[in-house]
Coordinates of C-alpha atoms and ligand atoms in Angstrom, one line a residue:
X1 CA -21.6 -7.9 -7.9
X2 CA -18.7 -5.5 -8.5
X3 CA -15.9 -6.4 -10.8
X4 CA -13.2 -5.9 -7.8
X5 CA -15.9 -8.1 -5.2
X6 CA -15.7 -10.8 -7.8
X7 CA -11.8 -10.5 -8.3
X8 CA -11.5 -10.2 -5.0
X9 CA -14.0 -13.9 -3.7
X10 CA -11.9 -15.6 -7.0
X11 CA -8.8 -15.3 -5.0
X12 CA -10.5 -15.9 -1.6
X13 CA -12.5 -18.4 -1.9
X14 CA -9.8 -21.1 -3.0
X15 CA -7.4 -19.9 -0.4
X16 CA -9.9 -20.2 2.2
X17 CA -9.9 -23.5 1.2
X18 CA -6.3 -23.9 1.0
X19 CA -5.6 -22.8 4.4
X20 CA -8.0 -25.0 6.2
X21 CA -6.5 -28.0 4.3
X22 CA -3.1 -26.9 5.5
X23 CA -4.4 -26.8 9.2
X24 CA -5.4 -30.4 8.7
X25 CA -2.2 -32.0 6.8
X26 CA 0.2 -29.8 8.7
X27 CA -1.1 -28.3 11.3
X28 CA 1.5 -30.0 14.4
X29 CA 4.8 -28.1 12.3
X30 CA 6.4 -26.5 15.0
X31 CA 7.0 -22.4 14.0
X32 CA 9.2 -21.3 16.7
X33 CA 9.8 -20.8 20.1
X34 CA 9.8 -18.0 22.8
X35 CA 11.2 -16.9 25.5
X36 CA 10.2 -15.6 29.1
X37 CA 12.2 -12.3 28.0
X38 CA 9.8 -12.0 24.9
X39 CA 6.5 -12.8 27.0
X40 CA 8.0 -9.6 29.2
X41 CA 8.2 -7.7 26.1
X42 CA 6.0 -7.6 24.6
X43 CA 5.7 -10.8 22.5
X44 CA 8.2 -9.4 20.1
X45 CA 9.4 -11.7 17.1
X46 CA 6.9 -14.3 18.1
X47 CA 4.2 -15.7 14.9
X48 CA 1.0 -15.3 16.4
X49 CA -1.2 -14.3 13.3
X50 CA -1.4 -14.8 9.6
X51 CA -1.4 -11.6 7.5
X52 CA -1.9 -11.8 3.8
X53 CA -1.6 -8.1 3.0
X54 CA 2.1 -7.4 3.6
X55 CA 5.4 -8.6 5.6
X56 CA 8.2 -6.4 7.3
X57 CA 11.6 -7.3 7.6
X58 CA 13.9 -5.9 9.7
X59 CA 16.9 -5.4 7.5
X60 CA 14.6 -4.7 4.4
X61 CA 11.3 -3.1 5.6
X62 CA 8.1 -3.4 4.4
X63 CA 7.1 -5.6 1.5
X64 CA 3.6 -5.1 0.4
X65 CA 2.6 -8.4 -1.4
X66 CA 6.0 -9.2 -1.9
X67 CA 6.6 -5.5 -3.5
X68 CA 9.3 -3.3 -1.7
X69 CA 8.2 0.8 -1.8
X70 CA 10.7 1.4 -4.9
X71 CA 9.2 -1.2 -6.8
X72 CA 5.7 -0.1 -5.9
X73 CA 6.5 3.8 -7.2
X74 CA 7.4 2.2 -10.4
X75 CA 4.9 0.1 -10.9
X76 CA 1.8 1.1 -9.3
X77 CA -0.6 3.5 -11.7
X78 CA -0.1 7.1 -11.4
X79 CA -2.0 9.9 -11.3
X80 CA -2.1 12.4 -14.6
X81 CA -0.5 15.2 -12.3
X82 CA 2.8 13.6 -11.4
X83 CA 4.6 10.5 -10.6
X84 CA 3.8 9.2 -7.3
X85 CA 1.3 6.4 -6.8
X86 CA -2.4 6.3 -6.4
X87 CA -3.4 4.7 -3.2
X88 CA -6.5 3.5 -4.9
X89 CA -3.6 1.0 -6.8
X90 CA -2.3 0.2 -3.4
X91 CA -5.9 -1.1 -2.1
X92 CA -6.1 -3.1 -5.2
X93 CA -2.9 -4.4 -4.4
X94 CA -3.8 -5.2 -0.6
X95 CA -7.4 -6.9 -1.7
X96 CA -6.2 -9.5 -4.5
X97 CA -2.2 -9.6 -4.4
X98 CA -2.1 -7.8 -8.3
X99 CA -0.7 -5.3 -9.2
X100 CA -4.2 -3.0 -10.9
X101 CA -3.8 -1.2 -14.2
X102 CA -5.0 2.4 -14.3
X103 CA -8.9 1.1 -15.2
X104 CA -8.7 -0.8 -11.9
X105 CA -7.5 1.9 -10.0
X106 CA -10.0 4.2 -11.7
X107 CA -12.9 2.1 -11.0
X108 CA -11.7 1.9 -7.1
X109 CA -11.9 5.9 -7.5
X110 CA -15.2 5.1 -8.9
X111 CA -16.9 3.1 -6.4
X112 CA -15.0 5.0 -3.6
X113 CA -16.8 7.8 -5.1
X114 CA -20.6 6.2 -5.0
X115 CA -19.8 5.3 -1.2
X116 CA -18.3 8.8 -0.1
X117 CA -21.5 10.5 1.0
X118 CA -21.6 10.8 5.1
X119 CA -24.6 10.6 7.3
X120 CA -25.4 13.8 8.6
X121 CA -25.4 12.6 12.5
X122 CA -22.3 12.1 11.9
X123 CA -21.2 15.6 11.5
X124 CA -23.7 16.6 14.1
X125 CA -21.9 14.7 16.6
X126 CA -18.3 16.2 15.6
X127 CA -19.9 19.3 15.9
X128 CA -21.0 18.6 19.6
X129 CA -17.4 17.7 20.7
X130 CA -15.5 20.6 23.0
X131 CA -13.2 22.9 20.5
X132 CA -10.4 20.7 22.6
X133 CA -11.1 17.3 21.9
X134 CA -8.0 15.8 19.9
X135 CA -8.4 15.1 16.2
X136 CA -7.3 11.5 16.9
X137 CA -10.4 11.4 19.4
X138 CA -12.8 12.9 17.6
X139 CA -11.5 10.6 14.8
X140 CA -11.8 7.6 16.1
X141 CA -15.6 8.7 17.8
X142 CA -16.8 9.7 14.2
X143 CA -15.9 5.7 12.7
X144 CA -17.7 4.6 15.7
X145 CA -20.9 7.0 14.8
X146 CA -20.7 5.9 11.4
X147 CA -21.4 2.4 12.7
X148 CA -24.9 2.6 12.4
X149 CA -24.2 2.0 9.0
X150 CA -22.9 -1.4 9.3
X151 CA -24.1 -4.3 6.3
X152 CA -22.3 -6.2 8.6
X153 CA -23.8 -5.9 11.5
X154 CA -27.0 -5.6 10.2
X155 CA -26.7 -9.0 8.6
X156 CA -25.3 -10.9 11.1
X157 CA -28.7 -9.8 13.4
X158 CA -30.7 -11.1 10.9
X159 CA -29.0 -14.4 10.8
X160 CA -26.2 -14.9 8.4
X161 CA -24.0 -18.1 7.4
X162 CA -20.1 -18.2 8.5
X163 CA -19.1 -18.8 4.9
X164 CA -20.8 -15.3 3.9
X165 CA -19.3 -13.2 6.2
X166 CA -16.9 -11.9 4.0
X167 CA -19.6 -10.2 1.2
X168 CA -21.4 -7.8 3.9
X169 CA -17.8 -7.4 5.6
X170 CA -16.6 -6.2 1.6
X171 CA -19.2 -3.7 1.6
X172 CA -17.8 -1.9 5.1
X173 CA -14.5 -1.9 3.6
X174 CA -15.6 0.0 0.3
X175 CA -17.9 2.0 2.5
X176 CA -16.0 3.2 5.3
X177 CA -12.1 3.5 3.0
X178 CA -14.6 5.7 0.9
X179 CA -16.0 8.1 3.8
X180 CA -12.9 8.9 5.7
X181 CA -11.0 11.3 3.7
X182 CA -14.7 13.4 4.1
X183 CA -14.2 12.5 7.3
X184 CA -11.0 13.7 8.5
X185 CA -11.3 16.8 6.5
X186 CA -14.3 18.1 8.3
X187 CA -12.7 17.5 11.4
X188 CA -9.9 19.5 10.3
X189 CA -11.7 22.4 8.9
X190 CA -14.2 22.3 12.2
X191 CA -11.5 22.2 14.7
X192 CA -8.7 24.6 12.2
X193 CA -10.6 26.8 10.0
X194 CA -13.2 27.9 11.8
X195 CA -15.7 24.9 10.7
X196 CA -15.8 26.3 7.1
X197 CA -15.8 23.2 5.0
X198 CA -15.1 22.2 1.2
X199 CA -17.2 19.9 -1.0
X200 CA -15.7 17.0 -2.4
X201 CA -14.6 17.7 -6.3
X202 CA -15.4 14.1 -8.2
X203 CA -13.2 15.2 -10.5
X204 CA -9.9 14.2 -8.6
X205 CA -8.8 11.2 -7.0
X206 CA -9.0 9.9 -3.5
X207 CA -5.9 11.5 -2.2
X208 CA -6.0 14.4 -4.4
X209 CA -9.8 14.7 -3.2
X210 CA -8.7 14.8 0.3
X211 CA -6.0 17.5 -0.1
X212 CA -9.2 19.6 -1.8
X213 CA -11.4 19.1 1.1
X214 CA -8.9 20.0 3.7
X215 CA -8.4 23.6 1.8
X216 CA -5.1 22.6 -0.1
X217 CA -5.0 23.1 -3.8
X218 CA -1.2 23.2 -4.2
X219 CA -0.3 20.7 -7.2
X220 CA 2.6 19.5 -5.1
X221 CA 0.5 18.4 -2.0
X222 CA -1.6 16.4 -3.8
X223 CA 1.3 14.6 -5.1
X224 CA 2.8 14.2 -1.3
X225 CA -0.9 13.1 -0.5
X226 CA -0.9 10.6 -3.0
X227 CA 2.5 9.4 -1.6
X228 CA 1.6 9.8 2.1
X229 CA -1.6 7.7 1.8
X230 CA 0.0 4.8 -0.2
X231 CA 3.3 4.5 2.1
X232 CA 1.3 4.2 5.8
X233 CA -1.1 2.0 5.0
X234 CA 0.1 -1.3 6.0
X235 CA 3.4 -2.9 8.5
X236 CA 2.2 -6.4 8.6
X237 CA -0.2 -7.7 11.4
X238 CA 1.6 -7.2 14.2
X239 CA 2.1 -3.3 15.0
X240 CA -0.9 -2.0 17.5
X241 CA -3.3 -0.6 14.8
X242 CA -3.1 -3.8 12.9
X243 CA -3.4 -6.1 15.6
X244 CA -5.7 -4.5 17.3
X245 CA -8.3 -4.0 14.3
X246 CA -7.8 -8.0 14.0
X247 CA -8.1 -8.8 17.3
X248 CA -11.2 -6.9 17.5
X249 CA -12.5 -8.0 14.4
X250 CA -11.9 -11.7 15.1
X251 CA -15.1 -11.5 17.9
X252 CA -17.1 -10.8 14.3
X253 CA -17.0 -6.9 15.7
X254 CA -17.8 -5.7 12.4
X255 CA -15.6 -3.2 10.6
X256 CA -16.6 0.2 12.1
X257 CA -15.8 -1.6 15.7
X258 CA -12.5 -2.8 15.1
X259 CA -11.4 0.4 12.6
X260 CA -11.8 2.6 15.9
X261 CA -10.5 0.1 18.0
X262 CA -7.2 -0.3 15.9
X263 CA -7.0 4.5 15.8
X264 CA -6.8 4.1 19.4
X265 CA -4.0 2.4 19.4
X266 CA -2.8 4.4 16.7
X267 CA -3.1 7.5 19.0
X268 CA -0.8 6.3 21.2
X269 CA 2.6 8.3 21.0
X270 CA 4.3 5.4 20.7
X271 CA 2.7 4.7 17.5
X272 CA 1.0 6.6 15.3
X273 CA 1.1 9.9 17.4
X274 CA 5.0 9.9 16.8
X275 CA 3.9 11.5 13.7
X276 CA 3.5 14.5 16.1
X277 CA 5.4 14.1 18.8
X278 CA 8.3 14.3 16.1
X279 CA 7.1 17.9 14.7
X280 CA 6.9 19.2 17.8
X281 CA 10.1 18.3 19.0
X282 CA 12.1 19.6 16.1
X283 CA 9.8 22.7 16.2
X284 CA 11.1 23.1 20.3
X285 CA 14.8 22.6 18.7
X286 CA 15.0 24.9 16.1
X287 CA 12.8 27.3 18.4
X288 CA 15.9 26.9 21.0
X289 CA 18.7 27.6 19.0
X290 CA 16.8 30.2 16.5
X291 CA 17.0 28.4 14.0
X292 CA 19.2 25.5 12.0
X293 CA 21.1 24.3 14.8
X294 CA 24.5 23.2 14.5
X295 CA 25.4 19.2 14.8
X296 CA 26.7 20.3 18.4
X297 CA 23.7 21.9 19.5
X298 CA 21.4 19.0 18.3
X299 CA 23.6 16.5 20.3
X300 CA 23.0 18.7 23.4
X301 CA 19.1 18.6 22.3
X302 CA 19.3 14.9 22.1
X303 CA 20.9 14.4 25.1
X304 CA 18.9 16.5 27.6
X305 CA 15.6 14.8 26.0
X306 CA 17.4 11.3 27.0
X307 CA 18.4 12.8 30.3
X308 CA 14.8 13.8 30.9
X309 CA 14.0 10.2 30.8
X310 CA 11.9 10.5 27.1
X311 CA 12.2 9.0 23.9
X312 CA 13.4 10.4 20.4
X313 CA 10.3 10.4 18.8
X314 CA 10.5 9.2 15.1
X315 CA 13.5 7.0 16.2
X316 CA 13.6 3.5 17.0
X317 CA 11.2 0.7 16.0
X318 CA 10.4 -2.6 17.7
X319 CA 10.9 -5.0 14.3
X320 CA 12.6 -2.6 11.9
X321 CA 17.1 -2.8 12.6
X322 CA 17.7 0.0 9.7
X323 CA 16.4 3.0 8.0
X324 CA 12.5 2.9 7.3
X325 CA 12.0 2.6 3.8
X326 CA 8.9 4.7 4.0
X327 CA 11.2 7.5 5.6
X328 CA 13.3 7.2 2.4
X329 CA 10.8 7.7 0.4
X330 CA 9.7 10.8 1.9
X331 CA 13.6 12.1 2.1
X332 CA 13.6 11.3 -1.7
X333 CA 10.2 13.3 -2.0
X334 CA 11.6 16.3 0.3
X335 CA 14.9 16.6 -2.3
X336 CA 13.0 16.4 -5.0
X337 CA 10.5 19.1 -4.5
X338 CA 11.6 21.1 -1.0
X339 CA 15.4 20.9 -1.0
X340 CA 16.3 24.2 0.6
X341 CA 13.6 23.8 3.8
X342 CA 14.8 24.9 6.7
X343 CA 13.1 21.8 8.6
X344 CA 14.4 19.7 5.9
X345 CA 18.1 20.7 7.0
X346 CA 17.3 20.0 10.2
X347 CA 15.9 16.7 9.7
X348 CA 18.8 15.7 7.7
X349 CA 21.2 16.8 10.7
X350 CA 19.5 15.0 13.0
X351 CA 19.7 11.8 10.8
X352 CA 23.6 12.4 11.1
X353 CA 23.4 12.4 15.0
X354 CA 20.8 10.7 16.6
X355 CA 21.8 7.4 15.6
X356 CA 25.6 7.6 17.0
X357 CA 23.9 9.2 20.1
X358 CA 21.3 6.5 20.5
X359 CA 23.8 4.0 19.6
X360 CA 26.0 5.1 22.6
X361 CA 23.1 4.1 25.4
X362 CA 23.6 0.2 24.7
X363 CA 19.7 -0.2 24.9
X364 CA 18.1 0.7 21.9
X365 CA 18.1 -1.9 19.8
X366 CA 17.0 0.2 16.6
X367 CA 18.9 3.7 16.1
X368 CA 17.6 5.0 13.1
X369 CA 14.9 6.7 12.1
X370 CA 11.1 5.4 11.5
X371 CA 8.2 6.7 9.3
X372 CA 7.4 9.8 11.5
X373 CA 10.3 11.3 11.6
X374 CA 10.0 12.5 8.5
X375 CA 6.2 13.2 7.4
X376 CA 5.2 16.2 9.6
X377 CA 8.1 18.4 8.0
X378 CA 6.6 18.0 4.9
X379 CA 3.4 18.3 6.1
X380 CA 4.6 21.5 7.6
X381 CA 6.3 23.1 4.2
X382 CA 2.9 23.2 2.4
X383 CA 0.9 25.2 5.0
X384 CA -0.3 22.2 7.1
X385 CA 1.3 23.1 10.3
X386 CA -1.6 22.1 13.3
X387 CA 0.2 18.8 14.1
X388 CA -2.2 17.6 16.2
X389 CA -4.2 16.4 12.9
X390 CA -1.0 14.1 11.7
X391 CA -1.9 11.0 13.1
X392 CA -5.6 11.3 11.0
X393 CA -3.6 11.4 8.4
X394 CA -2.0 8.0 9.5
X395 CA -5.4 6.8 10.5
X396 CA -6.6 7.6 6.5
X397 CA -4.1 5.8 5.4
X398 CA -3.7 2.9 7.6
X399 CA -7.4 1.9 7.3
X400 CA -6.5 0.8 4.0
X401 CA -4.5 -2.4 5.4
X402 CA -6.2 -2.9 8.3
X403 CA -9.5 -3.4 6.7
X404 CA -8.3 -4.9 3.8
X405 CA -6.6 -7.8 6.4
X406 CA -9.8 -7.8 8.5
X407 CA -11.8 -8.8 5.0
X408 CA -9.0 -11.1 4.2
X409 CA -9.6 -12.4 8.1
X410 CA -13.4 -13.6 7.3
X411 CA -13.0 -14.7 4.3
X412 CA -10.7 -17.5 5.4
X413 CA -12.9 -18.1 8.5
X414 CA -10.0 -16.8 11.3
X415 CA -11.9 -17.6 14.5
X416 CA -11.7 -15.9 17.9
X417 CA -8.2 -15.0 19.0
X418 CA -7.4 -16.5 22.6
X419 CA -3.8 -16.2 23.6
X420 CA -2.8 -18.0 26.8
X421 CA -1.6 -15.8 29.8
X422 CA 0.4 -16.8 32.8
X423 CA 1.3 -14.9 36.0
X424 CA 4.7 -14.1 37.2
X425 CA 4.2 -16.6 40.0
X426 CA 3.9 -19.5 37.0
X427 CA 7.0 -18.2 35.6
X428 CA 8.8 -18.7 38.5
X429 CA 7.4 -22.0 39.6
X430 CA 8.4 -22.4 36.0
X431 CA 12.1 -21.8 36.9
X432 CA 12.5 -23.5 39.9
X433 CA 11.2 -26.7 38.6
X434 CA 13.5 -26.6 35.5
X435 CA 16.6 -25.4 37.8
X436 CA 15.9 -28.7 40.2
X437 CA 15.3 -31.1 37.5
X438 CA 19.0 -29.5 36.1
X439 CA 20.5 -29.8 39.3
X440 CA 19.4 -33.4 39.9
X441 CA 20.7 -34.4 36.3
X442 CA 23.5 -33.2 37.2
Ligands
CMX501 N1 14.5 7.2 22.3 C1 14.9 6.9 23.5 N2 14.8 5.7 24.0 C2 14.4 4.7 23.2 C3 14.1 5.0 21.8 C4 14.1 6.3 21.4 N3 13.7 6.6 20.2 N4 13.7 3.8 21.2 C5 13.8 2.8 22.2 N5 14.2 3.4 23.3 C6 14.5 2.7 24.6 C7 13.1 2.1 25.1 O1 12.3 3.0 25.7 C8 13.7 1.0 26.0 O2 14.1 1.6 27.2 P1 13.9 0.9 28.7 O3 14.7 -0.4 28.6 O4 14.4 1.9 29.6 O5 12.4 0.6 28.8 C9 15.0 0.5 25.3 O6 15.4 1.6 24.5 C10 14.8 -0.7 24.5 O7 13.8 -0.5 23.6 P2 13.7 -1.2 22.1 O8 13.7 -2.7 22.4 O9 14.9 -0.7 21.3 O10 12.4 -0.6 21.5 P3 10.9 -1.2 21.6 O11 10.7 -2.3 20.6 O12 10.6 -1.4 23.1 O13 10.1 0.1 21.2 C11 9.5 2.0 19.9 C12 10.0 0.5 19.9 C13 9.2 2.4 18.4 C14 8.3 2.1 20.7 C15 10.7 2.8 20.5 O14 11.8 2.8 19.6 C16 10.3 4.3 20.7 O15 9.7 4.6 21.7 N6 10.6 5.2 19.7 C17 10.1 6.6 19.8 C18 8.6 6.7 19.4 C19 8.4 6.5 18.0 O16 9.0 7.0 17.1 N7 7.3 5.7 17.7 C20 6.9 5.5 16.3 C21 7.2 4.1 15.8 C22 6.6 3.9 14.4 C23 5.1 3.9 14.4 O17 4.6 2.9 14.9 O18 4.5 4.8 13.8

């Protein structure tokens, strides 16, 4: 067994054992309740799930493991070349609720290294794909070819007990966190650069590995890799990726299955493809005035995108009420190293704007800007400028808490998730019955 695998069942194995006693003693505490506005809208601010890996607040933001992004810059190992975070540390993080020191981390790089190699019907099958098929499809098709190489699977056909699901599951993790930076640079390079593609260097880390294969050797992209990859990978359980790799995973659909089920909804522009949608958008405005636009101008932008009956992408957010942490990070990143970008300006007049502007509609509950708002700009300043590829990027990084919650999920024995569903004519049965009992109390 590998160190982290045995760090990893230490920690497990005793909560598993935890939770179900706290199912038994106190399992009739009442957690909240909801409303027929939230079962219209999608079940927001209801507990449904139980995820370990991280929890999002909506004045705050994200806490991984009880650590807020700041705290994580500082403390998290770094990387040799510069001080932003290995996502290796983050994983580590994720898995067993420590913070790693940098022979953790390494030995992550390690085994991520011994698991990287990609069977060749995979690439066979990209290859196959028409030129036009999105990254985010061809994505999301490549984890699903890669299933054949399922422990899980291939376990549970030969007849496995509940209480081991989690070791095989472990394995998938490591295997498939370890394969999709390969991955997602060959579709890159096949659908960008003419399908000429880089080896992997063992010499460099995950991310910095990554920003290799995709044909990036600048020193300061590997840094924003580094940062990239550790910031997306988790928003507690509830955001479509996550949920849906847990929902899919709680059938015992092993980890290939429910990775490609949670890109999908990743893909979505509402989600993850805001990473794109964003880029494009300010692209189209700085492409209609010729250049920086004035404050003016970007109101007038704003407003005939409302008009047209679509959304701001990278603004908004169904749980988060302030600035995304994640997109202060990246603001923070983009002063540090890119201060005088022309898209930089621009995204820092549109943070001055859009909120005022989206405040003004007396709908959106959340005005200010989200995670995507910022990455593709800085995508875009180092050369990587075919936005269509930004949500694999997402995906990369995402996998990382998604699978580490699905391993968390068998090893403390989550069964099938079954919510209940009713039908409009319920609902109002519902309130005619409670508005004649009223009326007769009355
Ligand atoms: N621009 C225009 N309208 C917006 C808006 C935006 N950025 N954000 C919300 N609204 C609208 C909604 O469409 C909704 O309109 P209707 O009542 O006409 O249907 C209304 O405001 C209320 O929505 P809400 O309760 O504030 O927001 P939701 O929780 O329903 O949706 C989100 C959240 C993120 C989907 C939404 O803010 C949005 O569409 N943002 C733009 C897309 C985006 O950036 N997505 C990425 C989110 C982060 C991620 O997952 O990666």
């Amino acid at each position: 067994m590998d160190k982290l695998k045995d760090k990893f069942a230490s920690k497990a194995m005793p909560m598993a054992e935890q939770t179900r006693k706290l199912v038994k003693e106190h399992g009739e505490i009442v957690l909240g309740q909801y409303t027929i506005e939230q079962v219209y809208s999608g079940m927001k601010g209801m507990i449904g799930m139980i995820t370990e890996t991280s929890k999002l607040d909506a004045e705050e933001g994200i806490r991984f493991r009880g650590y807020s992004i700041p705290e994580l810059r500082e403390k998290l190992p770094v990387s040799k070349e510069g001080p932003e975070p290995l996502p290796e540390g983050i994983f580590y993080l994720l898995l067993t609720g420590e913070i790693p020191t940098l022979e953790e981390v390494i030995n992550v790089n390690n085994e991520w290294m011994k698991r990287a190699n990609v069977p060749k019907h995979v690439f066979d099958m990209l290859d196959m794909l028409p030129a036009k098929t999105h990254p985010m499809t061809q994505f999301s098709m490549a984890i699903m070819a890669l299933q054949t190489e399922s422990v899980f699977a291939q376990k549970y056909r030969e007849g496995m007990n509940k209480k081991e699901y989690w070791d095989p599951m472990y394995e998938d993790i490591m295997n498939l966190i370890a394969r999709l930076p390969r991955i997602a640079a060959y579709i890159y390079r096949k659908t960008y650069k003419d399908g000429i593609h880089i080896e992997p260097n063992p010499k460099l880390d995950w991310a910095g590995n990554f920003a290799h294969m995709l044909g990036y050797e600048a020193l300061d992209f590997r840094k924003l890799m580094r940062l990239y990859l550790t910031i997306h990978v988790d928003h507690e359980g509830g955001n479509v990726s996550a949920h849906t790799t847990h929902l899919v995973g709680s059938a015992l659909s092993d980890a290939y299955l429910s990775l490609a089920a949670g890109m999908n909804g990743l893909a979505g522009p509402l989600h993850g493809l805001a990473a794109q949608e964003v880029a494009r958008w300010i692209l189209d405005l700085r492409e209609e005035f010729n250049g920086v636009p004035t404050k003016e101008q970007i109101a007038e932008f704003i407003k005939k995108t409302l008009a047209e009956g679509r959304v701001i992408p990278g603004y908004g957010h169904a749980v988060l009420r302030k600035t995304d942490p994640r997109y202060t990070a990246q603001q923070e990143f983009a002063k540090a190293n890119m201060a005088d970008d022309e898209l930089f300006k621009i995204v820092q007049l549109l943070y001055e704007v859009t909120p005022e502007i989206l405040k003004s509609t007396g709908k959106i509950k959340n005005p200010w800007p989200n995670v995507d708002a910022h990455s593709g700009i800085l995508l875009i300043h180092y050369g990587l400028t075919e936005y269509d590829f930004y949500t694999v990027l997402f995906g990369v990084s995402r996998a990382i808490g998604v699978l580490t919650s699905l391993l968390w999920d068998r090893a403390l024995g989550v069964p099938i998730e079954r919510p209940g569903s009713v039908t409009t004519e319920w609902i109002l049965n519902k309130i005619k019955k409670e508005t004649s009992e009223a009326e007769a109390k009355a």
